[in-house]
Tab-separated table of C-alpha atoms in Angstrom:
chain	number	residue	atom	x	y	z
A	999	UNK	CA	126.673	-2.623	-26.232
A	1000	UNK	CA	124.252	-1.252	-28.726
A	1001	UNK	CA	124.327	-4.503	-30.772
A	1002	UNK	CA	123.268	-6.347	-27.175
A	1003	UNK	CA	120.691	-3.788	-26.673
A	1004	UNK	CA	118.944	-4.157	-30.007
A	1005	UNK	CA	118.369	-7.651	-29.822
A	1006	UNK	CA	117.355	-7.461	-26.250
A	1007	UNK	CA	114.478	-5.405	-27.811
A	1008	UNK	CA	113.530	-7.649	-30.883
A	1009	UNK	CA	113.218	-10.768	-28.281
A	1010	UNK	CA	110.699	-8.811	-25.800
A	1011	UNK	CA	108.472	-8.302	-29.166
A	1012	UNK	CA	108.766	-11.510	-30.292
A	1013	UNK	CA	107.876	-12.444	-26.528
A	1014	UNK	CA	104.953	-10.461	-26.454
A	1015	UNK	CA	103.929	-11.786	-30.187
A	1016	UNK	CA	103.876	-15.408	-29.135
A	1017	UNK	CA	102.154	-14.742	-25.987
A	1018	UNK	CA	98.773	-13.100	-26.997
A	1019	UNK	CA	97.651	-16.128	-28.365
A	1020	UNK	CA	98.497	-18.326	-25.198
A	1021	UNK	CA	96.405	-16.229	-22.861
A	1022	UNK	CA	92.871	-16.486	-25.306
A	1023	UNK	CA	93.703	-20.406	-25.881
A	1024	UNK	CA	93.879	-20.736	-22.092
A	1025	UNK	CA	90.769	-18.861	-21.217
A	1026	UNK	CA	89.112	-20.838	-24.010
A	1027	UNK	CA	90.408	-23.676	-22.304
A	1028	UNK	CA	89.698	-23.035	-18.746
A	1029	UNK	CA	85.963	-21.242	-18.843
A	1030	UNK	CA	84.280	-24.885	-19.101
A	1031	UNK	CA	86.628	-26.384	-16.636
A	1032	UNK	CA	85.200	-23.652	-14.309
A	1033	UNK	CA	82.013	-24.235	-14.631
A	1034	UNK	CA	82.320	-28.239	-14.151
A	1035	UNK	CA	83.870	-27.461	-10.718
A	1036	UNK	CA	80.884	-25.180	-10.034
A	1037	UNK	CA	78.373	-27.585	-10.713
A	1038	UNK	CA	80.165	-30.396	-9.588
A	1039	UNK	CA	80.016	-29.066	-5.911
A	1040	UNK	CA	76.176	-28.976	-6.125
A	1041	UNK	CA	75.121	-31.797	-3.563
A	1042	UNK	CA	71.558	-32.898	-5.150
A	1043	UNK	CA	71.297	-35.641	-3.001
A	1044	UNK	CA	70.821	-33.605	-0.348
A	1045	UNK	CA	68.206	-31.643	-1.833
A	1046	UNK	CA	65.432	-32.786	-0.184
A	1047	UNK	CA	62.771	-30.501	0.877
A	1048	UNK	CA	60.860	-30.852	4.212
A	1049	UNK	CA	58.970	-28.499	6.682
A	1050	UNK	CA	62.367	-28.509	9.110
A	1051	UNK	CA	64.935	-28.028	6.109
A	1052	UNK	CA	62.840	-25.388	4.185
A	1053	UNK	CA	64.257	-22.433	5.911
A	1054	UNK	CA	67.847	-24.133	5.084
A	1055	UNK	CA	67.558	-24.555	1.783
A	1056	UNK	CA	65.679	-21.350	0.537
A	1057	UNK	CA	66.571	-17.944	2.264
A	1058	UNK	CA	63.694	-15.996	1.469
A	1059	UNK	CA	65.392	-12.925	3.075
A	1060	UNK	CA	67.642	-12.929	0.440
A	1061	UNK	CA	64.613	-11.776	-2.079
A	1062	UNK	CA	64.859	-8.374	-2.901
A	1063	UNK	CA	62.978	-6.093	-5.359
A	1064	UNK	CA	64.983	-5.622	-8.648
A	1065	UNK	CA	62.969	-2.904	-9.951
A	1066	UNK	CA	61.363	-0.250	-8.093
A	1067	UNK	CA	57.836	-0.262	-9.893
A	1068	UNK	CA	56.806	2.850	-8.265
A	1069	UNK	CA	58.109	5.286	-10.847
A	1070	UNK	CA	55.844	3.587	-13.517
A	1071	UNK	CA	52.562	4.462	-11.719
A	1072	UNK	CA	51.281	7.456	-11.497
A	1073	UNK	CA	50.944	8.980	-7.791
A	1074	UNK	CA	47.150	9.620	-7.169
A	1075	UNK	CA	45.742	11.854	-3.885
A	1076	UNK	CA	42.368	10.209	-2.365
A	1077	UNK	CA	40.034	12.570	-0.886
A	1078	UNK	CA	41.061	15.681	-2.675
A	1079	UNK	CA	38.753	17.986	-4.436
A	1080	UNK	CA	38.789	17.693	-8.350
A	1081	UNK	CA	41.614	19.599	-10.238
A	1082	UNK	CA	41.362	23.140	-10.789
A	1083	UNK	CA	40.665	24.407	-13.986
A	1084	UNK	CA	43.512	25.556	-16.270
A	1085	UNK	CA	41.886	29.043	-17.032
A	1086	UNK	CA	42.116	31.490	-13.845
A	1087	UNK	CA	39.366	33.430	-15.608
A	1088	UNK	CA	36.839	30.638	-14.436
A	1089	UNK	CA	37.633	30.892	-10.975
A	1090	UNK	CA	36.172	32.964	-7.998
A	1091	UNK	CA	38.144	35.819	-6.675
A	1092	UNK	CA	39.017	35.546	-3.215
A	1093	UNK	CA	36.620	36.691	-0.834
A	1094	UNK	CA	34.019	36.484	-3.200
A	1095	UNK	CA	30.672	34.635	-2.741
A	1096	UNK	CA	29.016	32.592	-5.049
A	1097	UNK	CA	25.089	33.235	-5.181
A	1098	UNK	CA	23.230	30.229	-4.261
A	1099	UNK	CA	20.761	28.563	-6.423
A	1100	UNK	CA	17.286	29.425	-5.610
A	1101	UNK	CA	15.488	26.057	-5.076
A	1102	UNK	CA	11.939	25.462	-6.889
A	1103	UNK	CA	9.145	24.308	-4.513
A	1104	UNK	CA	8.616	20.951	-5.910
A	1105	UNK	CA	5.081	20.208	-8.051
A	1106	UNK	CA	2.921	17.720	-6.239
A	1107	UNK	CA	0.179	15.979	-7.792
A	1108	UNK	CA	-2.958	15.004	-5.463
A	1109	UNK	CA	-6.201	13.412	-5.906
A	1110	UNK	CA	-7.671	15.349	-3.248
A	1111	UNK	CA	-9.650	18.881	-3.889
A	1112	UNK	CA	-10.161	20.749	-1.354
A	1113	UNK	CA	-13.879	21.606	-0.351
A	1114	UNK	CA	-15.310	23.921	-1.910
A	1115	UNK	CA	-17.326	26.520	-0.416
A	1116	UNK	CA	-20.191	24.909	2.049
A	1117	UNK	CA	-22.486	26.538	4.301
A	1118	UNK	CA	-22.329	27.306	7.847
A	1119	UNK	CA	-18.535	27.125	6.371
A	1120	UNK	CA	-15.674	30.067	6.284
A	1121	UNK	CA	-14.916	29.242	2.623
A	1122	UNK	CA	-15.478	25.851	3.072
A	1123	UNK	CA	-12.410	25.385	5.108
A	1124	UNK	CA	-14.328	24.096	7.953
A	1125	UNK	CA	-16.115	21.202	6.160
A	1126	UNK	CA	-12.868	19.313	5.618
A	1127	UNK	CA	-11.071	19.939	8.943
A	1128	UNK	CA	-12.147	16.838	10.369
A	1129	UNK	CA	-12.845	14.605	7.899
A	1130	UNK	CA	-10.970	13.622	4.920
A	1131	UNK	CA	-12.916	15.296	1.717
A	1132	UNK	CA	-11.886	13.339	-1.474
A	1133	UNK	CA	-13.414	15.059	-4.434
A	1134	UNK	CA	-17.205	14.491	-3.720
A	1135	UNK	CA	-17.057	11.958	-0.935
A	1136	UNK	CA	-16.190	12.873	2.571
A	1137	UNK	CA	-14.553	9.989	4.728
A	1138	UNK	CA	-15.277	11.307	8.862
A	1139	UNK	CA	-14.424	7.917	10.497
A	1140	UNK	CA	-13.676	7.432	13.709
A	1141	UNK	CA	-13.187	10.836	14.327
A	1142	UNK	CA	-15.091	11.314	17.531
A	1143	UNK	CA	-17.453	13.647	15.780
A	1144	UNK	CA	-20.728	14.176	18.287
A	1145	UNK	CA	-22.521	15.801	15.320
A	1146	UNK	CA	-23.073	15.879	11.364
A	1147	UNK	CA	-20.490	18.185	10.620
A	1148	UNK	CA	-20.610	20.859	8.126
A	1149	UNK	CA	-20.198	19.560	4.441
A	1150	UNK	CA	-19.911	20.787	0.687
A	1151	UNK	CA	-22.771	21.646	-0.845
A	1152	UNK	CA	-21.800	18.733	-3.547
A	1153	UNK	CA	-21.587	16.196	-1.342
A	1154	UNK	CA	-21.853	12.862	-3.108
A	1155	UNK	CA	-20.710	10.266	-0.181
A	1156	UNK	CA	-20.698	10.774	3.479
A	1157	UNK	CA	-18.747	7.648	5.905
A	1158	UNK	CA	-18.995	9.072	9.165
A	1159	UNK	CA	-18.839	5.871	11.018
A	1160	UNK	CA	-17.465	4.406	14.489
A	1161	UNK	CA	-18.534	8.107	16.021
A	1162	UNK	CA	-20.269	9.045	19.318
A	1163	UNK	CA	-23.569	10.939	17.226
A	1164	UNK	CA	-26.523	10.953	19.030
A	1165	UNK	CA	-29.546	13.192	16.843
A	1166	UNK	CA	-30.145	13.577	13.665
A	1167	UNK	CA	-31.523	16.840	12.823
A	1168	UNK	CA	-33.808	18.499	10.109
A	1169	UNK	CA	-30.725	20.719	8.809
A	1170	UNK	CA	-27.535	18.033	8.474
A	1171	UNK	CA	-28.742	17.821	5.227
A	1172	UNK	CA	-30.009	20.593	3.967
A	1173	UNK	CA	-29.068	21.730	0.347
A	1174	UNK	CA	-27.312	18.314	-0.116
A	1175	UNK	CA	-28.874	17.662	-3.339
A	1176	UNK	CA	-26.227	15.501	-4.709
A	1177	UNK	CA	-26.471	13.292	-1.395
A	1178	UNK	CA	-26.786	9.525	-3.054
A	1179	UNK	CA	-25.047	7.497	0.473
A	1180	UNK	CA	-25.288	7.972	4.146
A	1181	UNK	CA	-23.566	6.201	5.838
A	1182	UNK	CA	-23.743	6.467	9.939
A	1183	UNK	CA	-23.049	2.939	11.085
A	1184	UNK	CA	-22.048	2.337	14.878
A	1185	UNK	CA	-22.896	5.440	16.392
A	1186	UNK	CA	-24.859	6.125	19.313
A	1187	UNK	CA	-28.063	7.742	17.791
A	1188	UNK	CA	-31.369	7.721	19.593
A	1189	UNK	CA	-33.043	10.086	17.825
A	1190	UNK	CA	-33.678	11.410	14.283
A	1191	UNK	CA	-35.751	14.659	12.707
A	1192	UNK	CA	-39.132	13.179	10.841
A	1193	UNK	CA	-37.837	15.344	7.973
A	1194	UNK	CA	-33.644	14.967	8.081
A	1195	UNK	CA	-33.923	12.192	4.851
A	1196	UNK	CA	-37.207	13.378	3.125
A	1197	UNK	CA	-36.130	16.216	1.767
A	1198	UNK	CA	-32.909	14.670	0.254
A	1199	UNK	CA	-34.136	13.857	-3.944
A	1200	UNK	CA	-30.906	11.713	-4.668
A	1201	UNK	CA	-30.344	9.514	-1.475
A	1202	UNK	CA	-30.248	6.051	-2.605
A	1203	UNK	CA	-28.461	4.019	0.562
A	1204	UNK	CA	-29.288	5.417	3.997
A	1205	UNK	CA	-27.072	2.774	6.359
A	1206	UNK	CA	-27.522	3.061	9.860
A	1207	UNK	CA	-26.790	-0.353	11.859
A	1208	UNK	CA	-25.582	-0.532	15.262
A	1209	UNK	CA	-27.338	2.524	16.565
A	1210	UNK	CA	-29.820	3.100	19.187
A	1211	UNK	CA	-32.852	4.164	17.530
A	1212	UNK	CA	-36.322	3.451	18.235
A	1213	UNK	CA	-37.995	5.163	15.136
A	1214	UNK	CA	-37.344	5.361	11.835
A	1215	UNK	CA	-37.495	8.814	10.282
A	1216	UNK	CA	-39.520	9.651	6.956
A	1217	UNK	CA	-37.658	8.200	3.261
A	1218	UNK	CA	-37.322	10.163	0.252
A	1219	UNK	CA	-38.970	7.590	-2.712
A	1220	UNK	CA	-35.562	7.634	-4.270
A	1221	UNK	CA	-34.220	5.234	-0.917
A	1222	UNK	CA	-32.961	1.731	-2.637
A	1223	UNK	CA	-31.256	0.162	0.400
A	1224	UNK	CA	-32.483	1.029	4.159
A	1225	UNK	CA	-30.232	-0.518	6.382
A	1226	UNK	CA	-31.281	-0.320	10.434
A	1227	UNK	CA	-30.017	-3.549	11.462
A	1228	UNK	CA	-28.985	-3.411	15.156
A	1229	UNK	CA	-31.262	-1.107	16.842
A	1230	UNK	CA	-33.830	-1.036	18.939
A	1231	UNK	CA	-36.988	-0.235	16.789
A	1232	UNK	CA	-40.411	-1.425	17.628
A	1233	UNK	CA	-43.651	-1.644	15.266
A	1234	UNK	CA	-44.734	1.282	16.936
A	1235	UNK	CA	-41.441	3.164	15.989
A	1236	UNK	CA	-42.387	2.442	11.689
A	1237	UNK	CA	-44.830	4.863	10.282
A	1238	UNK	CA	-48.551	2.761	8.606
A	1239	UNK	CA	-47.926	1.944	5.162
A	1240	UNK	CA	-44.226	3.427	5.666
A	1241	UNK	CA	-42.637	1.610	2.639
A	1242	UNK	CA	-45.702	1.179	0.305
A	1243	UNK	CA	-44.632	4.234	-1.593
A	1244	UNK	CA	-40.916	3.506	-1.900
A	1245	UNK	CA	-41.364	1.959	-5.389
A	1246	UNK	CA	-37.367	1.967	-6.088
A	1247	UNK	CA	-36.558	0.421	-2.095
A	1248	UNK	CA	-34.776	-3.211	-3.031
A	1249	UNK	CA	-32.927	-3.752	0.146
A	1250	UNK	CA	-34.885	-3.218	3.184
A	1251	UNK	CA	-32.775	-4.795	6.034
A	1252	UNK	CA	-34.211	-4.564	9.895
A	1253	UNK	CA	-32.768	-7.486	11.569
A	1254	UNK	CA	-31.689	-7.576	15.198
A	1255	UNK	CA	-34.331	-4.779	16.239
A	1256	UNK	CA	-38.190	-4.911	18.707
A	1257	UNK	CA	-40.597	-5.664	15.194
A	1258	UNK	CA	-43.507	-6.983	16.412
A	1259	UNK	CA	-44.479	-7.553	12.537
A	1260	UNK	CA	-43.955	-8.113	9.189
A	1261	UNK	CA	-44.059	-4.156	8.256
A	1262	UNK	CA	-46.620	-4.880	5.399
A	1263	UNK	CA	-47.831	-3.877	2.808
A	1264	UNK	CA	-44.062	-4.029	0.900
A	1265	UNK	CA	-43.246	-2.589	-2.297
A	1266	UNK	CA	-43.086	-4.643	-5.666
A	1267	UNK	CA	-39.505	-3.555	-5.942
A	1268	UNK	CA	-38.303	-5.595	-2.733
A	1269	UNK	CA	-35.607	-8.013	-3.389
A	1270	UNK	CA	-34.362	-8.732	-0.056
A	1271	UNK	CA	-36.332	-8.746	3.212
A	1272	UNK	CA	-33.819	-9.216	6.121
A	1273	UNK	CA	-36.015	-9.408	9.590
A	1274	UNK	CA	-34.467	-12.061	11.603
A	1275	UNK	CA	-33.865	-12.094	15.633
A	1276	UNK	CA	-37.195	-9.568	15.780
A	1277	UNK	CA	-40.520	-10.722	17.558
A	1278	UNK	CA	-42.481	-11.685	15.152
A	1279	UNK	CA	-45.339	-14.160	15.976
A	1280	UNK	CA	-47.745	-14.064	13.437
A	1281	UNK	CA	-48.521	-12.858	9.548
A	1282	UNK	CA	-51.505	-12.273	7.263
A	1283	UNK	CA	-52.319	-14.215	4.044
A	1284	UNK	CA	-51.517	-10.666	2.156
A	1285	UNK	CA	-47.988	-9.791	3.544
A	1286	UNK	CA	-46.251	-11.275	0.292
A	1287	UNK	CA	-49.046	-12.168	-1.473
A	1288	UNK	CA	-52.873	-11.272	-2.992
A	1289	UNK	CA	-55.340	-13.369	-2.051
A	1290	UNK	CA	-57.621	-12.184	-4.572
A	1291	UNK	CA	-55.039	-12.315	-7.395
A	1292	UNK	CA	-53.859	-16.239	-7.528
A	1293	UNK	CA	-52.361	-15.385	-11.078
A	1294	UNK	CA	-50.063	-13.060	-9.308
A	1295	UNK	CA	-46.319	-13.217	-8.888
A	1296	UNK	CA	-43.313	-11.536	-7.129
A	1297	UNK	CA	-40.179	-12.966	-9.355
A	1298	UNK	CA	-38.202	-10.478	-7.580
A	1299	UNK	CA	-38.389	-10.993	-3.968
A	1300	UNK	CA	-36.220	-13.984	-3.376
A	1301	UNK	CA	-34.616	-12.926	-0.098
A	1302	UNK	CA	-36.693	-13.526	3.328
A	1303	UNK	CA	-35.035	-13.903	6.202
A	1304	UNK	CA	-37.221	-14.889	9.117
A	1305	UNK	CA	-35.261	-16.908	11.268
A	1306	UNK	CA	-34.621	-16.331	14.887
A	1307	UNK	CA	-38.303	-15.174	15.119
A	1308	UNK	CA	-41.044	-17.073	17.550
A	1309	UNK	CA	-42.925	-17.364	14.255
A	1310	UNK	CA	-43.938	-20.748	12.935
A	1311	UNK	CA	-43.986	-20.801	8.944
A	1312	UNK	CA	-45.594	-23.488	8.288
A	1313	UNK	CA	-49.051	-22.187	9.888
A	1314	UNK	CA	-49.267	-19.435	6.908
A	1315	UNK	CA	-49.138	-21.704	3.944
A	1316	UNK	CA	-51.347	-19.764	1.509
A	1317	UNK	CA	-48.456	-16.986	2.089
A	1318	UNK	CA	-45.868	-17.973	-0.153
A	1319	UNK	CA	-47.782	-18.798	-3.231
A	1320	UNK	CA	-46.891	-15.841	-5.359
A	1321	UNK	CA	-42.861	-16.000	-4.164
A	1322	UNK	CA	-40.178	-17.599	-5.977
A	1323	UNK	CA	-38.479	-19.187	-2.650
A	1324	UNK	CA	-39.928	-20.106	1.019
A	1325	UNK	CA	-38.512	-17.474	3.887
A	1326	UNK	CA	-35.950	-18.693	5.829
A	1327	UNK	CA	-37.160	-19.595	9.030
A	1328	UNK	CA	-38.988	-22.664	11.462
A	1329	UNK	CA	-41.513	-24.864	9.948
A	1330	UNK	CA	-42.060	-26.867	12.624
């Protein structure tokens, strides 16, 4: 029995000796036939893709995320405040209030002064509360002023046109040395002081047009450009000999008015004579000229404008000899 036993033992070893090697060789063995049988049951001749057979052939449900990517970035809040800082020494205690910053009035650069003191004026406040006062000049148009108003005593400019003034009086002006431009133009003045220009040393324009006048007032000699087009001014309204004396007067513009007359005699200064659509019907061998002086010569008045007048020019030819140009006007 024992001797039955013991080799019953030796042939299960050499059994399980000899077998090892089998099962490798036959997984060697069978591993490609597997995969031949695998492929070999792919049908690629039916692998034809269409728009009916593309759901058929690729199951798109069957495409699932491998990797959850989510754990790789970082989770960020939107619309929180900005992290709080790490040191609790920086931050408020509750219930506490933080002082607000006091806010500097901001600095504002201007080109406008305000008026300085004027009189008539509370501080010269009142100058300037109509009218726009830019350093020296003072703008007042279209402001429905009935009057000169009130103005600093270093007035340079005054615009106060498109207004409903209807005088002129002696003290408008008064004190207003610096006073080089007046300018009144479409107002509704009939009437102006003898003395509200004369007494002004620096006026240089005095511009008046589209008024109502029928006189002009006296001129300081420092006037180089009258302008009175537009009103209704006779002869009778122009003082005798009222520009002889104005020996700086260049411009001297009365068009659209009553003028009987060339206002002669004119000063050598003239340079343009504007005096159309007037009445004038006649002239005198000395308005322009001297008669007594052939030798003389006014190079500088080059501007006449006599057209629109009942005046025919060519009945006045010993006139023009001394001027550089003919007026404008008829001939015929």
């Amino acid at each position: 029995m024992q001797t039955l036993a013991w080799v019953g033992i030796v042939s299960l070893c050499l059994g399980a000796t000899w077998a090892v090697p089998a099962k490798k060789e036959r997984k060697k063995v069978e591993k490609p036939k597997l995969d031949l049988v695998l492929y070999g049951n792919l049908d690629l001749d039916n692998y034809d893709v269409t728009l009916d057979s593309y759901g058929d052939i690729t199951d798109l449900n069957n495409y699932e995320e491998l990797y959850d990517y989510g754990d790789l970035v970082p989770k960020i809040e939107v619309g929180t405040l900005a992290p709080r800082p790490k040191d609790h020494r920086t931050l408020p205690e509750l219930g506490s209030t933080v002082p607000t910053p006091k806010l500097q009035p901001p600095v504002i650069t201007s080109p406008i002064r305000p008026a300085p003191p004027g009189p008539g004026t509370a501080q010269g406040l009142l100058s300037c509360s109509r009218c726009l006062c830019i350093r020296t000049s003072v703008y007042c148009d279209d402001t429905d002023l009935e009057h000169i108003p009130s103005l600093p005593p270093d007035t340079t400019y005054l615009y106060a046109r498109f207004n409903r003034i209807s005088a002129i009086w002696a003290g408008d002006f008064m004190g207003l040395k610096k006073l080089k431009r007046i300018d009144l133009t479409s107002n509704s003045i009939s009437w102006a002081d003898v003395d509200a220009f004369r007494l002004l040393p620096s006026l240089q324009e005095l511009i008046l047009p589209e008024n109502r006048l029928t006189a002009l007032p006296e001129l300081p000699r420092s006037i180089i450009r009258l302008d009175a087009r537009l009103n209704r001014i006779p002869s009778a309204g122009l003082r005798p000999e009222a520009f002889q004396d104005l020996t700086q007067l260049q411009f001297l513009h009365l068009s659209d008015n009553k003028l009987d007359y060339i206002p002669a005699p004119l000063p050598e200064s003239l340079r343009s004579l504007h005096l159309q659509n007037n009445n004038i019907q006649t002239m005198h061998e000395d308005t322009f000229c001297n008669s007594q002086d052939q030798s003389h010569i006014r190079r500088a008045l080059e501007d006449i404008r006599l057209d629109g007048n009942p005046i025919n020019l060519s009945l006045f030819p010993s006139a023009y000899f001394c001027l550089p140009r003919l007026p404008t006007g008829r001939f015929f």
